[in-house]
Amino acid sequence: MPISQRIPVCLACALAMAAGAHTQSSSGLPASVQAQLPALSETYKQLHRNPELSHHEEKTSAYLAAELRKAGYHVSERVGKYQDGSRAYGVVAVMENGRGPRLLVRSDMDALPVEEKTGLDYASTVRAKNPEGQDVGVMHACGHDIHVTVLLGTAREMAARKNEWHGTLVLIGQPSEETIDGARAMLADSLYERFGQPDFVLSEHDAATAPAGAIAIKGGPLLASSTSIDVVMRGIGSHGSAPQYGKDPVLMAAEFVVRAQSIISRQIDPQQPAVLTVGTIHGGTKRNIIPDEVTMGITLRTYSDKVRDQIIADIRREADGIATGYGLPADRMPIVTVSESEITPATYNDPALAERVRAVATAALGADHVLPAESVMGSEDVGLFTLGGKIPGVMFWLGAADPDKLAHARETGIPLPGLHSARFAPVYGPTIETGVTAMTAMALDLLK
């Protein structure tokens, strides 16, 4: 059902008059987006069937670039340089339309190492090698295929409405969001020096916790920062039958995992959200050998840089304290390494910009389809494009769940399959339609 039909007639008339007095951005927009929907649906299914892992978005980026060229944009490919010197598959499409503001609209392109279990007739059967050389299933389990499709729909609407806006529109197809090094790679490749620094940054992310046909938006923190940390607990190896001749790093690692949680619960202000998760533990080669070391992989999420730095200092102190308690010499103290690439700041929505685009979305979608957003402890790297908040930016949630199923899930307390789940299946039609309508309306308003 088109969005215009979901709004009561009297409300639709009132919104149309209000929008007409404020801007021409919504003129014919719902019907135009609805006309695009069949082609966009096929695009979505094609992208969903053919996912590519982070750092390997070759075909996805080529497809996006080709479609943006057809729409009249000047397109550059392979924008981005990773820390190891390799080239990224970033896409930058620019449309200049006279003097005016410069707006950056970003979409991400990469998929996850997840074997799809949705049973859909367009499900992915792709397999690939992960960075560790393991054979893994590949799936768009985070909705980046939705994001690319929405970007294309918005690009076509903006190209067709050049008489309604002025300025420069910069569309970004970003690689490697899942490894949170794609935005950094594009900025490291002189993104703003080459294509101009924007006045605004806009993006969206689909959400299994919001109904398809609606968006959710808020000012302030939306997603947490993400910091990847490796802790190597070093011991002294020995035979499993004679632990007294060694220093067991497995036992020390086990103790560290438990004590690390006390950092959040007992050393951090409970009104400051933070999550510390030990996601990997690797050590040892045989049951009866006490190894020399155990490596743990940690993800840390906070909204505050100050809290983040405090927790990192606490991690170092707890690890050293355990090793000291077990009598390790100074040259066998733990090694704590904070990643320089898998790290991203909190996603912070500029409050004034959030209120501005909320009003625009309300006029375009109807008040019942613009909801208050909730902050989450997941992370994104889109905030890097704002240069630490110097450029106003907003990311909004794009509802992707069946409204009836979502309501039932809330009643029963059994959540629907969400992001990163092998069973995540967005209701793509109304999700895409709503995303293109909202993003186009916002872009038209910002490029006055």
CSV table of C-alpha atoms in Angstrom, one decimal:
chain,number,residue,atom,x,y,z
A,1,MET,CA,0.0,0.0,0.0
A,2,PRO,CA,1.5,3.4,-0.9
A,3,ILE,CA,2.3,5.7,2.0
A,4,SER,CA,-0.2,8.3,0.9
A,5,GLN,CA,-3.0,5.7,1.3
A,6,ARG,CA,-1.9,4.8,4.8
A,7,ILE,CA,-2.7,8.4,6.0
A,8,PRO,CA,-6.3,9.4,6.7
A,9,VAL,CA,-7.6,11.6,4.0
A,10,CYS,CA,-8.2,14.7,6.2
A,11,LEU,CA,-4.7,14.4,7.7
A,12,ALA,CA,-3.1,13.9,4.3
A,13,CYS,CA,-4.8,17.1,3.1
A,14,ALA,CA,-3.6,19.0,6.1
A,15,LEU,CA,-0.1,17.8,5.7
A,16,ALA,CA,-0.1,18.6,2.1
A,17,MET,CA,-1.1,22.2,2.7
A,18,ALA,CA,1.4,22.5,5.5
A,19,ALA,CA,4.2,21.1,3.3
A,20,GLY,CA,3.2,23.3,0.4
A,21,ALA,CA,3.5,26.4,2.6
A,22,HIS,CA,6.9,25.3,3.8
A,23,THR,CA,8.5,23.5,0.8
A,24,GLN,CA,7.8,22.0,-2.5
A,25,SER,CA,9.9,18.9,-1.7
A,26,SER,CA,7.0,16.6,-1.3
A,27,SER,CA,5.3,17.5,-4.6
A,28,GLY,CA,4.2,14.2,-6.1
A,29,LEU,CA,6.9,12.4,-4.1
A,30,PRO,CA,4.8,9.4,-2.8
A,31,ALA,CA,3.4,8.6,-6.2
A,32,SER,CA,6.9,8.9,-7.8
A,33,VAL,CA,8.5,6.6,-5.2
A,34,GLN,CA,5.7,4.1,-5.6
A,35,ALA,CA,6.3,4.0,-9.3
A,36,GLN,CA,10.0,3.2,-8.6
A,37,LEU,CA,9.1,0.4,-6.2
A,38,PRO,CA,8.9,-2.6,-8.6
A,39,ALA,CA,12.4,-1.9,-10.0
A,40,LEU,CA,13.8,-1.1,-6.6
A,41,SER,CA,12.3,-4.4,-5.2
A,42,GLU,CA,14.2,-6.3,-7.9
A,43,THR,CA,17.4,-4.4,-7.1
A,44,TYR,CA,17.0,-5.3,-3.5
A,45,LYS,CA,16.5,-9.0,-4.3
A,46,GLN,CA,19.5,-9.0,-6.6
A,47,LEU,CA,21.7,-7.4,-3.9
A,48,HIS,CA,20.4,-9.8,-1.2
A,49,ARG,CA,21.2,-12.8,-3.4
A,50,ASN,CA,24.7,-11.6,-4.0
A,51,PRO,CA,26.2,-10.3,-0.7
A,52,GLU,CA,29.9,-9.6,-0.4
A,53,LEU,CA,32.0,-9.5,2.8
A,54,SER,CA,33.8,-6.4,4.1
A,55,HIS,CA,36.8,-5.3,2.0
A,56,HIS,CA,35.4,-7.4,-0.9
A,57,GLU,CA,32.5,-5.3,-2.2
A,58,GLU,CA,33.7,-5.4,-5.8
A,59,LYS,CA,30.5,-6.4,-7.6
A,60,THR,CA,28.2,-4.4,-5.3
A,61,SER,CA,30.2,-1.2,-5.7
A,62,ALA,CA,30.4,-1.7,-9.5
A,63,TYR,CA,26.6,-2.2,-9.7
A,64,LEU,CA,25.9,0.9,-7.6
A,65,ALA,CA,28.4,3.0,-9.6
A,66,ALA,CA,26.8,2.0,-12.9
A,67,GLU,CA,23.3,2.8,-11.7
A,68,LEU,CA,24.3,6.2,-10.4
A,69,ARG,CA,26.0,7.0,-13.7
A,70,LYS,CA,22.8,6.2,-15.5
A,71,ALA,CA,21.0,8.6,-13.2
A,72,GLY,CA,23.3,11.4,-14.2
A,73,TYR,CA,25.9,11.5,-11.4
A,74,HIS,CA,29.6,12.0,-11.8
A,75,VAL,CA,30.9,8.8,-10.2
A,76,SER,CA,34.3,7.8,-8.7
A,77,GLU,CA,35.1,4.2,-7.7
A,78,ARG,CA,37.8,2.6,-5.5
A,79,VAL,CA,37.7,5.5,-3.1
A,80,GLY,CA,39.3,4.5,0.2
A,81,LYS,CA,42.7,3.4,1.5
A,82,TYR,CA,43.0,1.0,4.4
A,83,GLN,CA,45.8,1.1,6.9
A,84,ASP,CA,47.6,-1.8,5.2
A,85,GLY,CA,47.7,0.3,2.0
A,86,SER,CA,45.1,-1.7,0.1
A,87,ARG,CA,42.4,0.0,-1.9
A,88,ALA,CA,38.8,0.1,-0.8
A,89,TYR,CA,35.7,-0.3,-2.9
A,90,GLY,CA,34.1,3.1,-1.9
A,91,VAL,CA,31.8,4.8,-4.4
A,92,VAL,CA,31.3,8.6,-4.5
A,93,ALA,CA,28.6,10.1,-6.8
A,94,VAL,CA,28.3,13.9,-7.1
A,95,MET,CA,25.6,16.0,-8.7
A,96,GLU,CA,26.2,19.7,-8.8
A,97,ASN,CA,23.1,21.9,-9.2
A,98,GLY,CA,24.2,25.5,-8.8
A,99,ARG,CA,25.2,27.4,-5.7
A,100,GLY,CA,23.9,26.2,-2.4
A,101,PRO,CA,24.6,23.8,0.5
A,102,ARG,CA,26.6,20.5,0.1
A,103,LEU,CA,24.8,17.4,1.4
A,104,LEU,CA,26.4,14.0,1.9
A,105,VAL,CA,24.1,11.0,2.0
A,106,ARG,CA,25.7,7.7,3.0
A,107,SER,CA,24.9,4.1,2.5
A,108,ASP,CA,27.0,1.0,3.4
A,109,MET,CA,27.4,-2.0,1.1
A,110,ASP,CA,29.1,-4.9,2.9
A,111,ALA,CA,27.5,-8.1,4.2
A,112,LEU,CA,28.2,-10.5,7.1
A,113,PRO,CA,29.8,-14.0,7.5
A,114,VAL,CA,26.3,-15.5,8.3
A,115,GLU,CA,24.7,-18.5,6.7
A,116,GLU,CA,21.2,-17.4,5.8
A,117,LYS,CA,18.3,-19.4,7.2
A,118,THR,CA,15.3,-17.4,6.2
A,119,GLY,CA,14.0,-19.8,3.6
A,120,LEU,CA,13.2,-16.9,1.2
A,121,ASP,CA,13.1,-17.6,-2.5
A,122,TYR,CA,15.8,-14.9,-2.9
A,123,ALA,CA,17.9,-16.0,0.0
A,124,SER,CA,21.7,-15.9,-0.3
A,125,THR,CA,23.6,-19.2,-0.9
A,126,VAL,CA,26.9,-17.4,-1.3
A,127,ARG,CA,30.0,-18.7,0.5
A,128,ALA,CA,33.4,-17.1,0.9
A,129,LYS,CA,36.6,-17.2,2.8
A,130,ASN,CA,36.8,-15.0,5.9
A,131,PRO,CA,40.0,-13.3,6.9
A,132,GLU,CA,41.0,-16.4,8.9
A,133,GLY,CA,40.6,-18.5,5.7
A,134,GLN,CA,37.5,-20.3,7.0
A,135,ASP,CA,34.7,-21.2,4.6
A,136,VAL,CA,31.6,-19.2,5.7
A,137,GLY,CA,28.1,-18.3,4.5
A,138,VAL,CA,27.6,-14.7,3.5
A,139,MET,CA,24.3,-12.8,4.1
A,140,HIS,CA,23.0,-9.3,4.2
A,141,ALA,CA,21.9,-9.9,7.8
A,142,CYS,CA,22.2,-6.2,8.7
A,143,GLY,CA,20.1,-4.7,5.8
A,144,HIS,CA,22.9,-3.0,3.9
A,145,ASP,CA,21.1,-4.2,0.7
A,146,ILE,CA,18.1,-2.2,1.9
A,147,HIS,CA,20.4,0.8,2.4
A,148,VAL,CA,21.9,0.6,-1.1
A,149,THR,CA,18.5,0.3,-2.6
A,150,VAL,CA,17.2,3.3,-0.7
A,151,LEU,CA,20.3,5.3,-1.9
A,152,LEU,CA,19.5,4.4,-5.5
A,153,GLY,CA,15.9,5.4,-5.2
A,154,THR,CA,16.8,8.7,-3.5
A,155,ALA,CA,19.4,9.4,-6.2
A,156,ARG,CA,16.9,9.0,-9.0
A,157,GLU,CA,14.3,11.1,-7.2
A,158,MET,CA,16.8,13.9,-6.7
A,159,ALA,CA,18.0,13.7,-10.3
A,160,ALA,CA,14.4,14.1,-11.5
A,161,ARG,CA,13.7,17.0,-9.2
A,162,LYS,CA,16.7,19.3,-9.9
A,163,ASN,CA,14.3,22.2,-10.3
A,164,GLU,CA,13.4,21.8,-6.6
A,165,TRP,CA,16.8,22.1,-5.1
A,166,HIS,CA,20.2,23.9,-5.3
A,167,GLY,CA,23.6,23.0,-4.2
A,168,THR,CA,25.7,19.8,-4.4
A,169,LEU,CA,24.5,16.3,-3.5
A,170,VAL,CA,27.2,13.8,-2.7
A,171,LEU,CA,26.2,10.1,-2.4
A,172,ILE,CA,28.5,7.6,-0.7
A,173,GLY,CA,28.5,3.9,-1.1
A,174,GLN,CA,30.7,3.0,1.8
A,175,PRO,CA,32.6,-0.3,2.2
A,176,SER,CA,33.4,-2.2,5.3
A,177,GLU,CA,31.0,-0.8,7.9
A,178,GLU,CA,30.9,-4.2,9.6
A,179,THR,CA,34.6,-4.0,10.3
A,180,ILE,CA,34.2,-0.3,11.1
A,181,ASP,CA,37.1,0.7,9.0
A,182,GLY,CA,35.3,1.7,5.8
A,183,ALA,CA,34.5,5.4,6.6
A,184,ARG,CA,38.0,5.9,8.0
A,185,ALA,CA,39.5,4.4,4.8
A,186,MET,CA,37.5,6.8,2.6
A,187,LEU,CA,38.5,9.8,4.7
A,188,ALA,CA,42.1,8.7,4.6
A,189,ASP,CA,41.9,8.8,0.8
A,190,SER,CA,41.3,12.6,1.0
A,191,LEU,CA,37.5,12.2,0.6
A,192,TYR,CA,36.7,15.8,1.5
A,193,GLU,CA,39.7,17.3,-0.2
A,194,ARG,CA,38.7,15.6,-3.5
A,195,PHE,CA,34.9,15.9,-3.3
A,196,GLY,CA,34.3,18.9,-0.9
A,197,GLN,CA,33.4,19.0,2.7
A,198,PRO,CA,29.7,18.7,3.3
A,199,ASP,CA,27.5,21.0,5.3
A,200,PHE,CA,25.3,18.1,6.4
A,201,VAL,CA,25.6,14.3,6.7
A,202,LEU,CA,22.5,12.1,6.4
A,203,SER,CA,22.1,8.3,6.7
A,204,GLU,CA,19.6,5.7,7.7
A,205,HIS,CA,19.7,2.2,9.2
A,206,ASP,CA,17.0,-0.4,9.0
A,207,ALA,CA,15.6,-1.6,12.3
A,208,ALA,CA,13.8,-4.8,13.3
A,209,THR,CA,12.4,-3.0,16.3
A,210,ALA,CA,10.4,-0.5,14.3
A,211,PRO,CA,7.5,-1.2,11.9
A,212,ALA,CA,7.9,-1.1,8.2
A,213,GLY,CA,6.3,2.1,6.9
A,214,ALA,CA,7.7,4.2,9.7
A,215,ILE,CA,11.0,5.9,10.7
A,216,ALA,CA,12.3,6.7,14.1
A,217,ILE,CA,14.5,9.7,14.9
A,218,LYS,CA,16.1,11.5,17.9
A,219,GLY,CA,18.7,14.0,18.7
A,220,GLY,CA,21.8,13.2,20.8
A,221,PRO,CA,23.5,9.8,21.1
A,222,LEU,CA,22.0,7.1,18.8
A,223,LEU,CA,24.7,4.4,18.8
A,224,ALA,CA,27.6,3.7,21.1
A,225,SER,CA,31.3,4.0,20.3
A,226,SER,CA,33.0,0.7,19.5
A,227,THR,CA,36.6,-0.2,20.6
A,228,SER,CA,38.2,-3.5,19.8
A,229,ILE,CA,40.8,-4.6,22.4
A,230,ASP,CA,43.1,-7.7,22.5
A,231,VAL,CA,44.4,-8.9,25.8
A,232,VAL,CA,47.2,-11.5,25.8
A,233,MET,CA,47.4,-13.2,29.2
A,234,ARG,CA,51.0,-14.5,29.3
A,235,GLY,CA,52.0,-17.4,31.5
A,236,ILE,CA,54.6,-20.1,31.8
A,237,GLY,CA,53.8,-23.4,30.1
A,238,SER,CA,54.1,-26.8,31.7
A,239,HIS,CA,52.7,-30.3,31.7
A,240,GLY,CA,49.0,-30.5,32.6
A,241,SER,CA,49.8,-33.0,35.4
A,242,ALA,CA,52.3,-30.6,37.0
A,243,PRO,CA,50.8,-27.1,37.2
A,244,GLN,CA,53.2,-26.1,40.0
A,245,TYR,CA,56.0,-25.8,37.5
A,246,GLY,CA,54.2,-23.2,35.4
A,247,LYS,CA,51.9,-20.2,35.5
A,248,ASP,CA,48.6,-21.1,34.0
A,249,PRO,CA,47.3,-18.4,31.6
A,250,VAL,CA,44.0,-20.3,31.0
A,251,LEU,CA,43.1,-19.9,34.7
A,252,MET,CA,44.3,-16.3,34.6
A,253,ALA,CA,42.2,-15.6,31.5
A,254,ALA,CA,39.1,-17.2,33.2
A,255,GLU,CA,39.6,-15.0,36.2
A,256,PHE,CA,40.0,-11.9,34.0
A,257,VAL,CA,36.8,-12.6,32.1
A,258,VAL,CA,34.8,-12.5,35.4
A,259,ARG,CA,36.7,-9.6,36.9
A,260,ALA,CA,36.4,-7.5,33.7
A,261,GLN,CA,32.6,-7.4,34.2
A,262,SER,CA,33.1,-5.8,37.6
A,263,ILE,CA,34.7,-2.9,35.8
A,264,ILE,CA,31.3,-2.0,34.4
A,265,SER,CA,29.2,-2.9,37.5
A,266,ARG,CA,31.4,-1.6,40.2
A,267,GLN,CA,33.8,1.0,38.8
A,268,ILE,CA,31.7,3.0,36.3
A,269,ASP,CA,28.9,5.4,37.1
A,270,PRO,CA,25.7,3.3,36.6
A,271,GLN,CA,24.1,6.3,34.8
A,272,GLN,CA,26.8,6.0,32.1
A,273,PRO,CA,25.9,3.2,29.7
A,274,ALA,CA,28.8,0.8,28.9
A,275,VAL,CA,29.1,-2.8,27.7
A,276,LEU,CA,32.2,-4.9,27.8
A,277,THR,CA,32.1,-8.3,26.1
A,278,VAL,CA,34.8,-10.9,25.8
A,279,GLY,CA,33.9,-12.4,22.4
A,280,THR,CA,36.9,-14.7,21.7
A,281,ILE,CA,39.4,-16.8,23.8
A,282,HIS,CA,42.2,-18.7,22.1
A,283,GLY,CA,44.9,-20.7,23.7
A,284,GLY,CA,46.5,-24.1,24.0
A,285,THR,CA,47.1,-26.9,21.6
A,286,LYS,CA,46.4,-30.1,23.7
A,287,ARG,CA,44.5,-31.1,26.8
A,288,ASN,CA,47.5,-32.0,28.9
A,289,ILE,CA,49.6,-28.9,28.0
A,290,ILE,CA,49.4,-25.7,30.0
A,291,PRO,CA,50.1,-23.1,27.2
A,292,ASP,CA,52.4,-20.1,27.4
A,293,GLU,CA,49.6,-17.6,26.6
A,294,VAL,CA,45.9,-17.1,26.0
A,295,THR,CA,44.5,-14.3,23.8
A,296,MET,CA,41.1,-12.7,24.4
A,297,GLY,CA,39.2,-10.4,22.0
A,298,ILE,CA,37.1,-7.7,23.6
A,299,THR,CA,34.5,-5.3,22.3
A,300,LEU,CA,33.8,-2.2,24.4
A,301,ARG,CA,30.8,0.1,23.9
A,302,THR,CA,30.2,3.5,25.5
A,303,TYR,CA,28.6,6.9,24.7
A,304,SER,CA,31.4,8.8,26.4
A,305,ASP,CA,35.1,9.0,25.4
A,306,LYS,CA,35.9,9.7,29.0
A,307,VAL,CA,34.2,6.5,30.2
A,308,ARG,CA,35.8,4.6,27.3
A,309,ASP,CA,39.3,5.7,28.3
A,310,GLN,CA,38.6,5.0,32.0
A,311,ILE,CA,37.5,1.4,31.2
A,312,ILE,CA,40.6,0.8,29.0
A,313,ALA,CA,42.8,1.9,31.9
A,314,ASP,CA,40.8,-0.4,34.2
A,315,ILE,CA,41.3,-3.3,31.8
A,316,ARG,CA,45.0,-2.8,31.9
A,317,ARG,CA,45.1,-2.6,35.7
A,318,GLU,CA,42.9,-5.7,36.2
A,319,ALA,CA,45.0,-7.8,33.8
A,320,ASP,CA,48.2,-6.7,35.5
A,321,GLY,CA,46.7,-7.3,38.9
A,322,ILE,CA,45.8,-10.9,38.1
A,323,ALA,CA,49.2,-11.6,36.6
A,324,THR,CA,51.0,-10.1,39.6
A,325,GLY,CA,48.8,-12.1,42.0
A,326,TYR,CA,49.9,-15.3,40.2
A,327,GLY,CA,53.6,-14.3,40.6
A,328,LEU,CA,54.4,-13.5,36.9
A,329,PRO,CA,57.7,-11.7,36.4
A,330,ALA,CA,57.7,-8.2,34.9
A,331,ASP,CA,58.7,-9.5,31.4
A,332,ARG,CA,55.5,-11.8,31.4
A,333,MET,CA,52.9,-9.1,32.2
A,334,PRO,CA,49.8,-9.1,30.0
A,335,ILE,CA,49.8,-7.3,26.7
A,336,VAL,CA,46.7,-5.1,26.1
A,337,THR,CA,46.4,-3.7,22.6
A,338,VAL,CA,43.7,-1.2,21.5
A,339,SER,CA,43.0,-1.5,17.8
A,340,GLU,CA,43.7,1.5,15.6
A,341,SER,CA,41.4,0.4,12.8
A,342,GLU,CA,38.5,-1.5,14.4
A,343,ILE,CA,37.4,1.5,16.5
A,344,THR,CA,34.7,4.1,15.9
A,345,PRO,CA,33.2,7.0,17.9
A,346,ALA,CA,29.6,7.2,19.1
A,347,THR,CA,27.0,8.1,16.5
A,348,TYR,CA,25.7,11.5,17.7
A,349,ASN,CA,22.7,13.1,16.0
A,350,ASP,CA,22.9,16.9,15.9
A,351,PRO,CA,19.8,18.0,17.9
A,352,ALA,CA,18.9,21.0,15.7
A,353,LEU,CA,19.3,19.0,12.5
A,354,ALA,CA,17.3,16.1,14.0
A,355,GLU,CA,14.4,18.3,14.7
A,356,ARG,CA,14.5,19.9,11.3
A,357,VAL,CA,14.5,16.6,9.4
A,358,ARG,CA,11.9,15.2,11.8
A,359,ALA,CA,9.5,18.0,10.7
A,360,VAL,CA,10.2,17.3,7.1
A,361,ALA,CA,9.6,13.5,7.6
A,362,THR,CA,6.4,14.2,9.4
A,363,ALA,CA,5.1,16.3,6.4
A,364,ALA,CA,6.2,13.6,4.0
A,365,LEU,CA,5.1,10.4,5.8
A,366,GLY,CA,2.5,11.6,8.4
A,367,ALA,CA,2.9,12.0,12.1
A,368,ASP,CA,1.9,8.4,12.8
A,369,HIS,CA,4.9,7.2,10.8
A,370,VAL,CA,7.6,9.3,12.5
A,371,LEU,CA,8.4,7.7,15.9
A,372,PRO,CA,10.8,8.6,18.7
A,373,ALA,CA,14.0,6.6,18.3
A,374,GLU,CA,15.8,4.6,21.0
A,375,SER,CA,19.5,4.7,21.6
A,376,VAL,CA,21.3,1.3,21.3
A,377,MET,CA,24.7,0.0,22.3
A,378,GLY,CA,25.5,-1.2,18.8
A,379,SER,CA,28.0,0.9,16.8
A,380,GLU,CA,28.4,2.5,13.4
A,381,ASP,CA,31.2,4.3,11.7
A,382,VAL,CA,29.0,6.9,9.9
A,383,GLY,CA,29.8,9.4,12.7
A,384,LEU,CA,33.4,9.7,11.3
A,385,PHE,CA,32.0,11.6,8.4
A,386,THR,CA,30.9,14.4,10.8
A,387,LEU,CA,34.6,15.0,11.8
A,388,GLY,CA,33.9,14.7,15.5
A,389,GLY,CA,30.6,16.6,15.3
A,390,LYS,CA,32.0,19.6,13.4
A,391,ILE,CA,29.6,18.8,10.6
A,392,PRO,CA,25.9,18.3,11.6
A,393,GLY,CA,24.8,14.8,11.0
A,394,VAL,CA,21.8,12.6,11.5
A,395,MET,CA,21.1,8.9,11.2
A,396,PHE,CA,17.5,7.7,11.5
A,397,TRP,CA,16.1,4.2,12.1
A,398,LEU,CA,14.1,2.9,9.1
A,399,GLY,CA,11.4,0.5,10.2
A,400,ALA,CA,11.7,-2.9,8.6
A,401,ALA,CA,9.5,-5.3,10.7
A,402,ASP,CA,6.0,-6.5,9.8
A,403,PRO,CA,3.8,-4.3,12.0
A,404,ASP,CA,1.5,-7.1,13.1
A,405,LYS,CA,4.3,-9.5,13.9
A,406,LEU,CA,6.1,-6.7,15.8
A,407,ALA,CA,3.1,-6.0,17.9
A,408,HIS,CA,2.7,-9.7,18.7
A,409,ALA,CA,6.4,-9.9,19.6
A,410,ARG,CA,6.0,-7.0,22.0
A,411,GLU,CA,2.9,-8.7,23.6
A,412,THR,CA,4.6,-12.0,24.1
A,413,GLY,CA,8.1,-10.7,24.9
A,414,ILE,CA,9.6,-12.9,22.2
A,415,PRO,CA,11.6,-10.7,19.9
A,416,LEU,CA,11.6,-11.0,16.1
A,417,PRO,CA,14.9,-12.1,14.4
A,418,GLY,CA,17.0,-8.9,14.4
A,419,LEU,CA,20.1,-7.5,12.9
A,420,HIS,CA,22.9,-10.0,12.4
A,421,SER,CA,20.5,-12.9,12.8
A,422,ALA,CA,20.5,-15.7,10.1
A,423,ARG,CA,16.7,-15.3,10.0
A,424,PHE,CA,16.5,-11.5,9.6
A,425,ALA,CA,14.1,-10.8,6.8
A,426,PRO,CA,13.0,-7.1,6.3
A,427,VAL,CA,9.5,-6.4,4.9
A,428,TYR,CA,11.3,-4.8,1.9
A,429,GLY,CA,8.5,-3.2,0.0
A,430,PRO,CA,7.2,-0.6,2.5
A,431,THR,CA,10.7,-0.3,4.0
A,432,ILE,CA,12.2,0.8,0.7
A,433,GLU,CA,9.3,3.0,-0.1
A,434,THR,CA,9.4,4.8,3.2
A,435,GLY,CA,13.2,5.1,3.2
A,436,VAL,CA,13.3,6.7,-0.3
A,437,THR,CA,10.4,9.0,0.6
A,438,ALA,CA,11.9,10.2,3.8
A,439,MET,CA,15.5,10.6,2.6
A,440,THR,CA,14.4,12.4,-0.6
A,441,ALA,CA,12.2,14.8,1.4
A,442,MET,CA,15.0,15.5,3.9
A,443,ALA,CA,17.5,16.0,1.1
A,444,LEU,CA,15.2,18.4,-0.8
A,445,ASP,CA,14.7,20.5,2.4
A,446,LEU,CA,18.4,20.7,3.2
A,447,LEU,CA,19.4,21.7,-0.4
A,448,LYS,CA,17.3,24.9,-0.6
